[in-house]
Amino acid sequence: MTSTTLDTAAERRKLVRAGLSRRHVGEKMFRFFGVVAIVLALGFVAILFADVLRKGIPAFTQSNIHLSVTFDPEALNVDPAPVREPGQSDAAFNAANLAWQRQVAMLNWNTVIEAALRNAAPQGFDIDSRQILSIVETDARHRVREVFVRDPSLLGQTVEVDLLASANADNWVKGNINRDLSDTQQQLSAPARALIDTFEENGTIRQGFAWSLLSNVDSRSAPASAGLLGALMGSLWMMLIVVVLAVPIGVGSAIYLEEFAPKSRLTDLIEVNINNLAAVPSIVFGLLGAAVFINWFRLPLSAPLAGGLVLTLMTLPTIIIATRAALKGVSPALRQAALGMGASRTQMVFHHVLPVTFPSILTATIIGVAQALGETAPLLLIGMNAFVAAVPGTPVEQATALPVQIYLWQGNENRNFFEARTSAAILVLLGFMITLNAIAIFLRSRLEKRA
Amino acid sequence: MNTLIVAALLLVLLGLAYQLGWSKSRNLATANGARVHSRSQYHGSLAVLWTMLPALLVLAVWAFFSPGVQHWYAVSQIPTDILTSLNQTQLNQQLQRLNDLASGYGVTGELQPFEQAAGENIGRFQLLSFLIMLAAAAGLGVLGLMLAQRRITPRLRARTEVERAISLLLIACSAVAILTTVGIVASLVTEALRFFSFINPLDFFFGTVWAPRFSSTGAGDAGQYGLLPLLTGTLMISGIAMLVAVPVGLMAAIYLNQYAHRSVRAVVKPIIEILAGIPTIVYGFFALVTVGPFLRDFGNAIGLSISATSALTAGLVMGVMIIPFISSLSDDILNQVPRSLRDGAYGLGATQSETIRNVLLPAALPGIVGAFLLAVSRAIGETMIVVLAAGNAPILRGNPLEPVSTITVSIVNQLTGDTDFTGPQSLVAFALGLTLFIMTLCLNVVALYIVRRFREQYE
């Protein structure tokens, strides 16, 4: 009898041993899957950032052509700039000045640039005028003219000017164009390509930081000078509207719901409603903006005002939910102490509870603004994808936004040049978002330590 | 400019009101030694309210009526014989010219004989009406201030009144969220109903062909608006996204929650959450220029034809976007499962993974289903990734390796930059938006309900 129980015990132990190793393999497998998931997730982050950085960083440098431009009086047949005479009225002087500027604008500045380019090229280089001008960006004539208008006394003198190389020339220098392609497939003619190589060797073409990316507005005719300034200002206006409207309204609403509202069906409904609003797709807010702000209220199309209002409504739930959570977290002792000292409910909330929640509200605001900054879809529906080549001075002027500019640039036909430019714009956008989030984290840790 | 003047004047007036109210209540307390009900700040604030409300009322009335009045006056300045000869656009141009003259910018071209005088008249009228408005606002404000001053007595319950005003303001703030929902529903429903007056709802919801014609190509034929191709595209992409996001997100959450060392968790969790903060346009661009071509080349290598822009491309990248959403929600939910359940399983000799699979996950299942539904609703409503990477081919087909289109893509295509919602071409965007809204609303309500129930279960 005893032997059989011993046998079964031994067998059972054996069984358990066998099962145990199987279970331990299962355990290891499970852990392994967990590690794989983590590695995959981190890998995605790494690949995404590496890809955008690899594509975007080259676009932060750009080819500049260093030229000695001579304002040749023979090529520039222009009257001397009007000088203000004593007794001349404002209007008369302005009229004279405008007439002179119109005359300057009518001049063919390309001849001046062409002369400067030929001067920089080796003696007797055979290239026609259209080909040689394809090396500089088409807005170079405006740059040179601006130099002259600023200082008309330069007539007959020579100045050193840095001009942007054209998008094609920049691509050629950076090696983004296959050099083995035949002449018919090349955007630049053979002499122009040869001249660019010469310029690169003798230092006429140099790489410099692409300030144009940050200091210029968007441009279709001169892609190499297309920049983000207009979009940055548009986004700035919208963020201003979001902060000015969403924070007070959101905080006020959270205070009412958390501190004053009687617990009733209605407040329950509001609560469900706000949670749902937070999960409504952003494009639906765009439809709301198109129907209500643009079509009913007749707000200007493509203006930061309408965009800012749409983004405000989108950001509100984020701020309300975060503020309510913060208010919930305030210790009841604080409230009871305030009420016990004879403070009214309003005084208790505004003097004692709200200041404690300040760090959380600030963080929620910054995160909400960062979210709004990256939002694209609703802005497309209220016409912010229009081509705008101006910096919006007020929130009712036409403008575009940073993410929308990225959307517009990725669709540009000049793929070869704009892919890098788009990646650079993405880096600028990501830079802003990372800065905002870093500020949020920093402020929270600072303020919470003090509180 | 005018707005700045008004705002500055208003601020000065309000500052004055506060000061007067404050000092009067102060005097009561110090001179007579009376016991004043409220502190001086409340008397000051009450005076501000009494001053501000009438002034703002005047400003609001002015803002509402002045464009109409200005327009009427400007039109009245154009001689009748010229007025009758103008059509609407010419009239607008003429008014613009007159306004430019009135504001002193000057205009190009020859001045018509009446224009100079009309411009001056309009300028004078604008200035006059502005000044009258300003005087009225200031006058009523001062009147309100005087009334408020007279009301200040020791027994005046200024604090109660100010607090009532504050609480009204807070209620107004809360109403904004409600109004947003009402606005969404109202605008979607009214415009969608207008769309259904063009197109039979049955043809919309059960149509299998999406071919909207633009009004310029044919006047009579509006095209076909079948929802099904878009719906299948949406569901296909969301499905692929969930296939990527759920295993990775859930396993990452389990690992971080149960296995990982604290220091690892502190580093890895924020990095994964970076994925949630990246704008969707960036994902779209990444899908378009990197993932799509990679998948196409990969397909070529193994002899499979994969389009660069396809449901697969968009779905994969969208899945990556949703990973942090799933992982942080699941993490929260795993945290809420009581420790006793886990300890019980360990006590019976279960390994860690057995505890997780047989105890933790079943206990957390409702919450995880809720998180899953929220993620689906996010995937359905996602726009920029699919606009860039799904290929915009609204054809009913089941192959995820080929381009598709989605509801959101079609909304963007039908509505960009349109303002006159007259034809079904642009109105269809609202019908699509309504469909999308209802789909996500149902998902959200169910998901939030499940998550809430789950929380209550363990509280």
JSON list of C-alpha atoms in Angstrom, two decimals, chain B residues 103-298:
[
{"chain": "B", "resi": 103, "resn": "SER", "atom": "CA", "xyz": [-11.15, 106.69, -44.22]},
{"chain": "B", "resi": 104, "resn": "GLY", "atom": "CA", "xyz": [-8.67, 108.90, -46.06]},
{"chain": "B", "resi": 105, "resn": "TYR", "atom": "CA", "xyz": [-6.76, 106.17, -47.88]},
{"chain": "B", "resi": 106, "resn": "GLY", "atom": "CA", "xyz": [-7.72, 107.59, -51.25]},
{"chain": "B", "resi": 107, "resn": "VAL", "atom": "CA", "xyz": [-8.70, 105.60, -54.30]},
{"chain": "B", "resi": 108, "resn": "THR", "atom": "CA", "xyz": [-7.25, 104.93, -57.73]},
{"chain": "B", "resi": 109, "resn": "GLY", "atom": "CA", "xyz": [-8.86, 106.19, -60.89]},
{"chain": "B", "resi": 110, "resn": "GLU", "atom": "CA", "xyz": [-11.00, 109.19, -61.70]},
{"chain": "B", "resi": 111, "resn": "LEU", "atom": "CA", "xyz": [-13.28, 110.51, -59.00]},
{"chain": "B", "resi": 112, "resn": "GLN", "atom": "CA", "xyz": [-16.92, 110.71, -60.00]},
{"chain": "B", "resi": 113, "resn": "PRO", "atom": "CA", "xyz": [-18.45, 114.10, -59.16]},
{"chain": "B", "resi": 114, "resn": "PHE", "atom": "CA", "xyz": [-20.51, 112.88, -56.24]},
{"chain": "B", "resi": 115, "resn": "GLU", "atom": "CA", "xyz": [-17.84, 110.68, -54.73]},
{"chain": "B", "resi": 116, "resn": "GLN", "atom": "CA", "xyz": [-15.75, 113.26, -52.91]},
{"chain": "B", "resi": 117, "resn": "ALA", "atom": "CA", "xyz": [-18.70, 114.78, -51.10]},
{"chain": "B", "resi": 118, "resn": "ALA", "atom": "CA", "xyz": [-20.23, 111.39, -50.37]},
{"chain": "B", "resi": 119, "resn": "GLY", "atom": "CA", "xyz": [-16.96, 110.13, -48.98]},
{"chain": "B", "resi": 120, "resn": "GLU", "atom": "CA", "xyz": [-16.65, 113.14, -46.68]},
{"chain": "B", "resi": 121, "resn": "ASN", "atom": "CA", "xyz": [-20.26, 112.78, -45.56]},
{"chain": "B", "resi": 122, "resn": "ILE", "atom": "CA", "xyz": [-19.76, 109.11, -44.80]},
{"chain": "B", "resi": 123, "resn": "GLY", "atom": "CA", "xyz": [-16.58, 109.85, -42.89]},
{"chain": "B", "resi": 124, "resn": "ARG", "atom": "CA", "xyz": [-18.37, 112.50, -40.85]},
{"chain": "B", "resi": 125, "resn": "PHE", "atom": "CA", "xyz": [-21.33, 110.19, -40.25]},
{"chain": "B", "resi": 126, "resn": "GLN", "atom": "CA", "xyz": [-19.04, 107.37, -39.11]},
{"chain": "B", "resi": 127, "resn": "LEU", "atom": "CA", "xyz": [-17.19, 109.63, -36.71]},
{"chain": "B", "resi": 128, "resn": "LEU", "atom": "CA", "xyz": [-20.41, 111.13, -35.39]},
{"chain": "B", "resi": 129, "resn": "SER", "atom": "CA", "xyz": [-22.13, 107.81, -34.83]},
{"chain": "B", "resi": 130, "resn": "PHE", "atom": "CA", "xyz": [-19.01, 106.49, -33.13]},
{"chain": "B", "resi": 131, "resn": "LEU", "atom": "CA", "xyz": [-18.89, 109.49, -30.82]},
{"chain": "B", "resi": 132, "resn": "ILE", "atom": "CA", "xyz": [-22.61, 109.25, -30.05]},
{"chain": "B", "resi": 133, "resn": "MET", "atom": "CA", "xyz": [-22.19, 105.58, -29.23]},
{"chain": "B", "resi": 134, "resn": "LEU", "atom": "CA", "xyz": [-19.21, 106.37, -27.04]},
{"chain": "B", "resi": 135, "resn": "ALA", "atom": "CA", "xyz": [-21.12, 109.12, -25.23]},
{"chain": "B", "resi": 136, "resn": "ALA", "atom": "CA", "xyz": [-24.14, 106.88, -24.76]},
{"chain": "B", "resi": 137, "resn": "ALA", "atom": "CA", "xyz": [-22.05, 104.04, -23.39]},
{"chain": "B", "resi": 138, "resn": "ALA", "atom": "CA", "xyz": [-20.12, 106.33, -21.07]},
{"chain": "B", "resi": 139, "resn": "GLY", "atom": "CA", "xyz": [-23.31, 108.16, -20.02]},
{"chain": "B", "resi": 140, "resn": "LEU", "atom": "CA", "xyz": [-25.20, 105.01, -19.17]},
{"chain": "B", "resi": 141, "resn": "GLY", "atom": "CA", "xyz": [-22.12, 103.67, -17.43]},
{"chain": "B", "resi": 142, "resn": "VAL", "atom": "CA", "xyz": [-21.84, 106.78, -15.29]},
{"chain": "B", "resi": 143, "resn": "LEU", "atom": "CA", "xyz": [-25.56, 106.64, -14.58]},
{"chain": "B", "resi": 144, "resn": "GLY", "atom": "CA", "xyz": [-25.17, 103.07, -13.42]},
{"chain": "B", "resi": 145, "resn": "LEU", "atom": "CA", "xyz": [-22.23, 104.10, -11.30]},
{"chain": "B", "resi": 146, "resn": "MET", "atom": "CA", "xyz": [-24.23, 106.87, -9.67]},
{"chain": "B", "resi": 147, "resn": "LEU", "atom": "CA", "xyz": [-27.07, 104.50, -8.87]},
{"chain": "B", "resi": 148, "resn": "ALA", "atom": "CA", "xyz": [-24.60, 102.02, -7.45]},
{"chain": "B", "resi": 149, "resn": "GLN", "atom": "CA", "xyz": [-23.04, 104.75, -5.31]},
{"chain": "B", "resi": 150, "resn": "ARG", "atom": "CA", "xyz": [-26.40, 105.75, -3.92]},
{"chain": "B", "resi": 151, "resn": "ARG", "atom": "CA", "xyz": [-27.14, 102.14, -3.00]},
{"chain": "B", "resi": 152, "resn": "ILE", "atom": "CA", "xyz": [-24.02, 101.85, -0.87]},
{"chain": "B", "resi": 153, "resn": "THR", "atom": "CA", "xyz": [-25.15, 101.71, 2.76]},
{"chain": "B", "resi": 154, "resn": "PRO", "atom": "CA", "xyz": [-23.84, 99.67, 5.66]},
{"chain": "B", "resi": 155, "resn": "ARG", "atom": "CA", "xyz": [-26.68, 97.21, 5.19]},
{"chain": "B", "resi": 156, "resn": "LEU", "atom": "CA", "xyz": [-26.17, 96.61, 1.47]},
{"chain": "B", "resi": 157, "resn": "ARG", "atom": "CA", "xyz": [-25.35, 92.94, 0.90]},
{"chain": "B", "resi": 158, "resn": "ALA", "atom": "CA", "xyz": [-22.70, 93.69, -1.68]},
{"chain": "B", "resi": 159, "resn": "ARG", "atom": "CA", "xyz": [-20.84, 90.40, -1.24]},
{"chain": "B", "resi": 160, "resn": "THR", "atom": "CA", "xyz": [-23.95, 88.30, -1.86]},
{"chain": "B", "resi": 161, "resn": "GLU", "atom": "CA", "xyz": [-24.73, 90.26, -5.00]},
{"chain": "B", "resi": 162, "resn": "VAL", "atom": "CA", "xyz": [-21.20, 90.03, -6.36]},
{"chain": "B", "resi": 163, "resn": "GLU", "atom": "CA", "xyz": [-21.11, 86.31, -5.61]},
{"chain": "B", "resi": 164, "resn": "ARG", "atom": "CA", "xyz": [-24.40, 85.82, -7.40]},
{"chain": "B", "resi": 165, "resn": "ALA", "atom": "CA", "xyz": [-22.91, 87.58, -10.44]},
{"chain": "B", "resi": 166, "resn": "ILE", "atom": "CA", "xyz": [-19.83, 85.37, -10.27]},
{"chain": "B", "resi": 167, "resn": "SER", "atom": "CA", "xyz": [-21.90, 82.25, -10.08]},
{"chain": "B", "resi": 168, "resn": "LEU", "atom": "CA", "xyz": [-23.96, 83.39, -13.08]},
{"chain": "B", "resi": 169, "resn": "LEU", "atom": "CA", "xyz": [-20.71, 83.89, -14.97]},
{"chain": "B", "resi": 170, "resn": "LEU", "atom": "CA", "xyz": [-19.57, 80.39, -14.04]},
{"chain": "B", "resi": 171, "resn": "ILE", "atom": "CA", "xyz": [-22.87, 78.94, -15.23]},
{"chain": "B", "resi": 172, "resn": "ALA", "atom": "CA", "xyz": [-22.38, 80.78, -18.51]},
{"chain": "B", "resi": 173, "resn": "CYS", "atom": "CA", "xyz": [-18.94, 79.16, -18.81]},
{"chain": "B", "resi": 174, "resn": "SER", "atom": "CA", "xyz": [-20.43, 75.72, -18.29]},
{"chain": "B", "resi": 175, "resn": "ALA", "atom": "CA", "xyz": [-23.05, 76.47, -20.88]},
{"chain": "B", "resi": 176, "resn": "VAL", "atom": "CA", "xyz": [-20.31, 76.83, -23.52]},
{"chain": "B", "resi": 177, "resn": "ALA", "atom": "CA", "xyz": [-19.63, 73.09, -23.45]},
{"chain": "B", "resi": 178, "resn": "ILE", "atom": "CA", "xyz": [-23.34, 72.34, -23.82]},
{"chain": "B", "resi": 179, "resn": "LEU", "atom": "CA", "xyz": [-23.70, 74.91, -26.58]},
{"chain": "B", "resi": 180, "resn": "THR", "atom": "CA", "xyz": [-20.79, 73.29, -28.43]},
{"chain": "B", "resi": 181, "resn": "THR", "atom": "CA", "xyz": [-22.59, 69.97, -28.47]},
{"chain": "B", "resi": 182, "resn": "VAL", "atom": "CA", "xyz": [-25.85, 71.62, -29.43]},
{"chain": "B", "resi": 183, "resn": "GLY", "atom": "CA", "xyz": [-24.02, 73.53, -32.17]},
{"chain": "B", "resi": 184, "resn": "ILE", "atom": "CA", "xyz": [-22.41, 70.37, -33.51]},
{"chain": "B", "resi": 185, "resn": "VAL", "atom": "CA", "xyz": [-25.66, 68.44, -33.57]},
{"chain": "B", "resi": 186, "resn": "ALA", "atom": "CA", "xyz": [-27.70, 71.34, -34.96]},
{"chain": "B", "resi": 187, "resn": "SER", "atom": "CA", "xyz": [-25.29, 72.22, -37.73]},
{"chain": "B", "resi": 188, "resn": "LEU", "atom": "CA", "xyz": [-24.71, 68.60, -38.75]},
{"chain": "B", "resi": 189, "resn": "VAL", "atom": "CA", "xyz": [-28.40, 67.72, -38.72]},
{"chain": "B", "resi": 190, "resn": "THR", "atom": "CA", "xyz": [-29.67, 70.80, -40.56]},
{"chain": "B", "resi": 191, "resn": "GLU", "atom": "CA", "xyz": [-27.05, 70.63, -43.28]},
{"chain": "B", "resi": 192, "resn": "ALA", "atom": "CA", "xyz": [-27.38, 66.85, -43.58]},
{"chain": "B", "resi": 193, "resn": "LEU", "atom": "CA", "xyz": [-31.15, 67.23, -43.97]},
{"chain": "B", "resi": 194, "resn": "ARG", "atom": "CA", "xyz": [-30.53, 69.71, -46.76]},
{"chain": "B", "resi": 195, "resn": "PHE", "atom": "CA", "xyz": [-28.27, 67.12, -48.36]},
{"chain": "B", "resi": 196, "resn": "PHE", "atom": "CA", "xyz": [-30.99, 64.49, -48.06]},
{"chain": "B", "resi": 197, "resn": "SER", "atom": "CA", "xyz": [-33.35, 66.80, -49.93]},
{"chain": "B", "resi": 198, "resn": "PHE", "atom": "CA", "xyz": [-31.02, 66.31, -52.91]},
{"chain": "B", "resi": 199, "resn": "ILE", "atom": "CA", "xyz": [-30.10, 62.68, -52.41]},
{"chain": "B", "resi": 200, "resn": "ASN", "atom": "CA", "xyz": [-32.29, 59.89, -51.12]},
{"chain": "B", "resi": 201, "resn": "PRO", "atom": "CA", "xyz": [-30.95, 58.73, -47.72]},
{"chain": "B", "resi": 202, "resn": "LEU", "atom": "CA", "xyz": [-31.23, 55.11, -48.87]},
{"chain": "B", "resi": 203, "resn": "ASP", "atom": "CA", "xyz": [-28.94, 55.87, -51.81]},
{"chain": "B", "resi": 204, "resn": "PHE", "atom": "CA", "xyz": [-26.51, 57.48, -49.40]},
{"chain": "B", "resi": 205, "resn": "PHE", "atom": "CA", "xyz": [-26.40, 54.84, -46.68]},
{"chain": "B", "resi": 206, "resn": "PHE", "atom": "CA", "xyz": [-26.59, 51.79, -48.93]},
{"chain": "B", "resi": 207, "resn": "GLY", "atom": "CA", "xyz": [-25.03, 53.09, -52.15]},
{"chain": "B", "resi": 208, "resn": "THR", "atom": "CA", "xyz": [-21.97, 51.22, -53.34]},
{"chain": "B", "resi": 209, "resn": "VAL", "atom": "CA", "xyz": [-20.58, 53.89, -55.66]},
{"chain": "B", "resi": 210, "resn": "TRP", "atom": "CA", "xyz": [-18.94, 57.12, -54.55]},
{"chain": "B", "resi": 211, "resn": "ALA", "atom": "CA", "xyz": [-18.67, 59.47, -57.51]},
{"chain": "B", "resi": 212, "resn": "PRO", "atom": "CA", "xyz": [-19.53, 63.05, -56.63]},
{"chain": "B", "resi": 213, "resn": "ARG", "atom": "CA", "xyz": [-19.59, 65.24, -59.72]},
{"chain": "B", "resi": 214, "resn": "PHE", "atom": "CA", "xyz": [-18.60, 68.82, -59.41]},
{"chain": "B", "resi": 215, "resn": "SER", "atom": "CA", "xyz": [-21.31, 71.22, -60.41]},
{"chain": "B", "resi": 216, "resn": "SER", "atom": "CA", "xyz": [-19.29, 72.64, -63.28]},
{"chain": "B", "resi": 217, "resn": "THR", "atom": "CA", "xyz": [-19.21, 69.36, -65.20]},
{"chain": "B", "resi": 218, "resn": "GLY", "atom": "CA", "xyz": [-22.92, 68.72, -65.45]},
{"chain": "B", "resi": 219, "resn": "ALA", "atom": "CA", "xyz": [-25.77, 70.85, -64.23]},
{"chain": "B", "resi": 220, "resn": "GLY", "atom": "CA", "xyz": [-28.44, 68.20, -63.79]},
{"chain": "B", "resi": 221, "resn": "ASP", "atom": "CA", "xyz": [-26.46, 65.21, -62.64]},
{"chain": "B", "resi": 222, "resn": "ALA", "atom": "CA", "xyz": [-25.19, 65.53, -59.08]},
{"chain": "B", "resi": 223, "resn": "GLY", "atom": "CA", "xyz": [-23.28, 62.27, -59.07]},
{"chain": "B", "resi": 224, "resn": "GLN", "atom": "CA", "xyz": [-23.56, 59.26, -56.79]},
{"chain": "B", "resi": 225, "resn": "TYR", "atom": "CA", "xyz": [-22.97, 59.40, -53.06]},
{"chain": "B", "resi": 226, "resn": "GLY", "atom": "CA", "xyz": [-22.75, 55.87, -51.77]},
{"chain": "B", "resi": 227, "resn": "LEU", "atom": "CA", "xyz": [-21.40, 55.61, -48.23]},
{"chain": "B", "resi": 228, "resn": "LEU", "atom": "CA", "xyz": [-20.36, 51.95, -48.33]},
{"chain": "B", "resi": 229, "resn": "PRO", "atom": "CA", "xyz": [-16.99, 52.32, -50.13]},
{"chain": "B", "resi": 230, "resn": "LEU", "atom": "CA", "xyz": [-15.96, 54.95, -47.58]},
{"chain": "B", "resi": 231, "resn": "LEU", "atom": "CA", "xyz": [-17.29, 52.94, -44.66]},
{"chain": "B", "resi": 232, "resn": "THR", "atom": "CA", "xyz": [-15.41, 49.80, -45.66]},
{"chain": "B", "resi": 233, "resn": "GLY", "atom": "CA", "xyz": [-12.24, 51.84, -46.14]},
{"chain": "B", "resi": 234, "resn": "THR", "atom": "CA", "xyz": [-12.67, 53.42, -42.70]},
{"chain": "B", "resi": 235, "resn": "LEU", "atom": "CA", "xyz": [-13.34, 50.09, -41.02]},
{"chain": "B", "resi": 236, "resn": "MET", "atom": "CA", "xyz": [-10.49, 48.35, -42.85]},
{"chain": "B", "resi": 237, "resn": "ILE", "atom": "CA", "xyz": [-7.95, 50.97, -41.82]},
{"chain": "B", "resi": 238, "resn": "SER", "atom": "CA", "xyz": [-9.25, 51.05, -38.24]},
{"chain": "B", "resi": 239, "resn": "GLY", "atom": "CA", "xyz": [-9.09, 47.25, -38.14]},
{"chain": "B", "resi": 240, "resn": "ILE", "atom": "CA", "xyz": [-5.46, 47.19, -39.27]},
{"chain": "B", "resi": 241, "resn": "ALA", "atom": "CA", "xyz": [-4.66, 49.93, -36.79]},
{"chain": "B", "resi": 242, "resn": "MET", "atom": "CA", "xyz": [-6.19, 47.96, -33.94]},
{"chain": "B", "resi": 243, "resn": "LEU", "atom": "CA", "xyz": [-4.32, 44.81, -35.03]},
{"chain": "B", "resi": 244, "resn": "VAL", "atom": "CA", "xyz": [-1.10, 46.77, -34.58]},
{"chain": "B", "resi": 245, "resn": "ALA", "atom": "CA", "xyz": [-2.02, 48.81, -31.53]},
{"chain": "B", "resi": 246, "resn": "VAL", "atom": "CA", "xyz": [-3.83, 46.33, -29.30]},
{"chain": "B", "resi": 247, "resn": "PRO", "atom": "CA", "xyz": [-1.18, 43.60, -28.97]},
{"chain": "B", "resi": 248, "resn": "VAL", "atom": "CA", "xyz": [1.71, 46.04, -28.73]},
{"chain": "B", "resi": 249, "resn": "GLY", "atom": "CA", "xyz": [-0.10, 48.51, -26.49]},
{"chain": "B", "resi": 250, "resn": "LEU", "atom": "CA", "xyz": [-1.57, 45.90, -24.19]},
{"chain": "B", "resi": 251, "resn": "MET", "atom": "CA", "xyz": [1.64, 43.90, -23.82]},
{"chain": "B", "resi": 252, "resn": "ALA", "atom": "CA", "xyz": [3.62, 47.07, -23.24]},
{"chain": "B", "resi": 253, "resn": "ALA", "atom": "CA", "xyz": [1.17, 48.09, -20.52]},
{"chain": "B", "resi": 254, "resn": "ILE", "atom": "CA", "xyz": [1.30, 44.66, -18.89]},
{"chain": "B", "resi": 255, "resn": "TYR", "atom": "CA", "xyz": [5.07, 44.56, -18.96]},
{"chain": "B", "resi": 256, "resn": "LEU", "atom": "CA", "xyz": [5.47, 48.07, -17.59]},
{"chain": "B", "resi": 257, "resn": "ASN", "atom": "CA", "xyz": [2.81, 47.49, -14.97]},
{"chain": "B", "resi": 258, "resn": "GLN", "atom": "CA", "xyz": [3.83, 44.03, -13.75]},
{"chain": "B", "resi": 259, "resn": "TYR", "atom": "CA", "xyz": [7.41, 43.24, -14.68]},
{"chain": "B", "resi": 260, "resn": "ALA", "atom": "CA", "xyz": [9.44, 46.35, -15.33]},
{"chain": "B", "resi": 261, "resn": "HIS", "atom": "CA", "xyz": [11.66, 47.88, -12.69]},
{"chain": "B", "resi": 262, "resn": "ARG", "atom": "CA", "xyz": [10.55, 51.26, -11.44]},
{"chain": "B", "resi": 263, "resn": "SER", "atom": "CA", "xyz": [13.45, 53.05, -13.12]},
{"chain": "B", "resi": 264, "resn": "VAL", "atom": "CA", "xyz": [12.73, 51.38, -16.47]},
{"chain": "B", "resi": 265, "resn": "ARG", "atom": "CA", "xyz": [9.09, 52.32, -16.19]},
{"chain": "B", "resi": 266, "resn": "ALA", "atom": "CA", "xyz": [9.96, 55.91, -15.36]},
{"chain": "B", "resi": 267, "resn": "VAL", "atom": "CA", "xyz": [11.96, 56.20, -18.59]},
{"chain": "B", "resi": 268, "resn": "VAL", "atom": "CA", "xyz": [9.95, 54.06, -21.01]},
{"chain": "B", "resi": 269, "resn": "LYS", "atom": "CA", "xyz": [6.45, 55.26, -20.19]},
{"chain": "B", "resi": 270, "resn": "PRO", "atom": "CA", "xyz": [7.05, 58.94, -21.08]},
{"chain": "B", "resi": 271, "resn": "ILE", "atom": "CA", "xyz": [8.88, 57.94, -24.25]},
{"chain": "B", "resi": 272, "resn": "ILE", "atom": "CA", "xyz": [5.92, 55.86, -25.44]},
{"chain": "B", "resi": 273, "resn": "GLU", "atom": "CA", "xyz": [3.64, 58.73, -24.54]},
{"chain": "B", "resi": 274, "resn": "ILE", "atom": "CA", "xyz": [5.63, 60.98, -26.86]},
{"chain": "B", "resi": 275, "resn": "LEU", "atom": "CA", "xyz": [3.90, 59.07, -29.65]},
{"chain": "B", "resi": 276, "resn": "ALA", "atom": "CA", "xyz": [0.58, 60.46, -28.43]},
{"chain": "B", "resi": 277, "resn": "GLY", "atom": "CA", "xyz": [1.81, 64.05, -28.56]},
{"chain": "B", "resi": 278, "resn": "ILE", "atom": "CA", "xyz": [3.09, 63.98, -32.14]},
{"chain": "B", "resi": 279, "resn": "PRO", "atom": "CA", "xyz": [0.74, 65.84, -34.48]},
{"chain": "B", "resi": 280, "resn": "THR", "atom": "CA", "xyz": [-1.11, 63.56, -36.86]},
{"chain": "B", "resi": 281, "resn": "ILE", "atom": "CA", "xyz": [0.13, 65.49, -39.89]},
{"chain": "B", "resi": 282, "resn": "VAL", "atom": "CA", "xyz": [3.63, 64.31, -38.96]},
{"chain": "B", "resi": 283, "resn": "TYR", "atom": "CA", "xyz": [2.46, 60.69, -38.93]},
{"chain": "B", "resi": 284, "resn": "GLY", "atom": "CA", "xyz": [0.78, 61.28, -42.28]},
{"chain": "B", "resi": 285, "resn": "PHE", "atom": "CA", "xyz": [3.96, 62.65, -43.82]},
{"chain": "B", "resi": 286, "resn": "PHE", "atom": "CA", "xyz": [5.98, 59.77, -42.32]},
{"chain": "B", "resi": 287, "resn": "ALA", "atom": "CA", "xyz": [3.52, 57.26, -43.78]},
{"chain": "B", "resi": 288, "resn": "LEU", "atom": "CA", "xyz": [3.57, 58.93, -47.16]},
{"chain": "B", "resi": 289, "resn": "VAL", "atom": "CA", "xyz": [7.31, 59.35, -47.71]},
{"chain": "B", "resi": 290, "resn": "THR", "atom": "CA", "xyz": [8.81, 56.54, -45.63]},
{"chain": "B", "resi": 291, "resn": "VAL", "atom": "CA", "xyz": [6.43, 53.72, -44.71]},
{"chain": "B", "resi": 292, "resn": "GLY", "atom": "CA", "xyz": [4.55, 53.63, -48.02]},
{"chain": "B", "resi": 293, "resn": "PRO", "atom": "CA", "xyz": [7.62, 53.34, -50.30]},
{"chain": "B", "resi": 294, "resn": "PHE", "atom": "CA", "xyz": [9.16, 50.85, -47.86]},
{"chain": "B", "resi": 295, "resn": "LEU", "atom": "CA", "xyz": [6.08, 48.62, -48.00]},
{"chain": "B", "resi": 296, "resn": "ARG", "atom": "CA", "xyz": [5.98, 48.88, -51.80]},
{"chain": "B", "resi": 297, "resn": "ASP", "atom": "CA", "xyz": [9.63, 47.82, -52.11]},
{"chain": "B", "resi": 298, "resn": "PHE", "atom": "CA", "xyz": [9.11, 45.10, -49.54]}
]
